[in-house]
């Protein structure tokens, strides 16, 4: 139950509701963690689409995945 509650906080929409009163002091940290989770989800989606489209042709080349992650992360920031 506790894990589910914290996962719900990472999907919290700040404009709709206020954070629970017990976590009000951690609101900034939770928003940073939420931004990181969103970036990781986008990065995983980009890697999945690229690997399914290109197959082992580009996925097998050394450094391609690392460079793709780096470029995507820079674009997201």
Tab-separated table of C-alpha atoms in Angstrom:
chain	number	residue	atom	x	y	z
A	1	UNK	CA	0.000	0.000	0.000
A	2	UNK	CA	2.837	2.364	0.877
A	3	UNK	CA	4.658	1.697	-2.409
A	4	UNK	CA	1.440	2.298	-4.349
A	5	UNK	CA	0.944	5.594	-2.519
A	6	UNK	CA	4.432	6.824	-3.385
A	7	UNK	CA	4.003	5.774	-7.016
A	8	UNK	CA	0.765	7.748	-7.123
A	9	UNK	CA	2.689	10.783	-5.866
A	10	UNK	CA	5.083	10.466	-8.819
A	11	UNK	CA	2.084	10.662	-11.172
A	12	UNK	CA	0.536	13.562	-9.244
A	13	UNK	CA	-0.658	16.522	-11.278
A	14	UNK	CA	0.321	19.629	-9.313
A	15	UNK	CA	-2.249	21.914	-10.911
A	16	UNK	CA	-5.228	19.772	-9.957
A	17	UNK	CA	-4.633	18.955	-6.302
A	18	UNK	CA	-2.393	19.962	-3.459
A	19	UNK	CA	0.082	17.443	-2.124
A	20	UNK	CA	-0.909	15.693	1.086
A	21	UNK	CA	-0.192	17.789	4.161
A	22	UNK	CA	2.278	15.250	5.573
A	23	UNK	CA	4.434	15.573	2.440
A	24	UNK	CA	4.111	19.318	1.942
A	25	UNK	CA	7.761	19.957	2.866
A	26	UNK	CA	8.887	17.343	0.302
A	27	UNK	CA	6.881	18.884	-2.537
A	28	UNK	CA	9.958	20.194	-4.375
A	29	UNK	CA	11.734	16.875	-4.141
A	30	UNK	CA	8.653	15.033	-5.378
A	31	UNK	CA	8.351	17.342	-8.386
A	32	UNK	CA	12.018	16.743	-9.275
A	33	UNK	CA	11.541	12.988	-8.962
A	34	UNK	CA	8.420	13.228	-11.131
A	35	UNK	CA	10.373	15.100	-13.819
A	36	UNK	CA	13.077	12.420	-13.760
A	37	UNK	CA	10.493	9.647	-14.060
A	38	UNK	CA	8.944	11.408	-17.061
A	39	UNK	CA	12.360	11.791	-18.707
A	40	UNK	CA	13.135	8.109	-18.147
A	41	UNK	CA	9.803	7.096	-19.659
A	42	UNK	CA	10.446	9.214	-22.762
A	43	UNK	CA	14.002	7.892	-23.044
A	44	UNK	CA	12.791	4.292	-22.776
A	45	UNK	CA	10.160	4.930	-25.449
A	46	UNK	CA	12.740	6.442	-27.822
A	47	UNK	CA	15.095	3.506	-27.304
A	48	UNK	CA	12.290	0.985	-27.810
A	49	UNK	CA	11.042	2.596	-31.018
A	50	UNK	CA	14.572	2.960	-32.382
A	51	UNK	CA	15.560	-0.613	-31.600
A	52	UNK	CA	12.345	-2.038	-33.055
A	53	UNK	CA	12.676	0.077	-36.205
A	54	UNK	CA	16.393	-0.379	-36.853
A	55	UNK	CA	16.798	-3.851	-35.390
A	56	UNK	CA	20.282	-5.160	-34.800
A	57	UNK	CA	21.766	-3.055	-37.607
A	58	UNK	CA	22.273	0.043	-35.451
A	59	UNK	CA	21.721	-1.597	-32.073
A	60	UNK	CA	24.780	-3.753	-32.609
A	61	UNK	CA	27.095	-0.862	-33.425
A	62	UNK	CA	29.311	0.114	-30.501
A	63	UNK	CA	28.301	3.266	-28.718
A	64	UNK	CA	25.071	3.844	-30.645
A	65	UNK	CA	22.751	3.233	-27.712
A	66	UNK	CA	24.890	5.334	-25.368
A	67	UNK	CA	24.998	8.204	-27.863
A	68	UNK	CA	21.254	7.988	-28.500
A	69	UNK	CA	20.601	8.138	-24.750
A	70	UNK	CA	22.906	11.132	-24.392
A	71	UNK	CA	21.340	13.048	-27.295
A	72	UNK	CA	17.811	12.324	-26.095
A	73	UNK	CA	18.647	13.389	-22.551
A	74	UNK	CA	20.178	16.653	-23.792
A	75	UNK	CA	17.100	17.376	-25.895
A	76	UNK	CA	14.791	16.720	-22.945
A	77	UNK	CA	16.696	19.118	-20.720
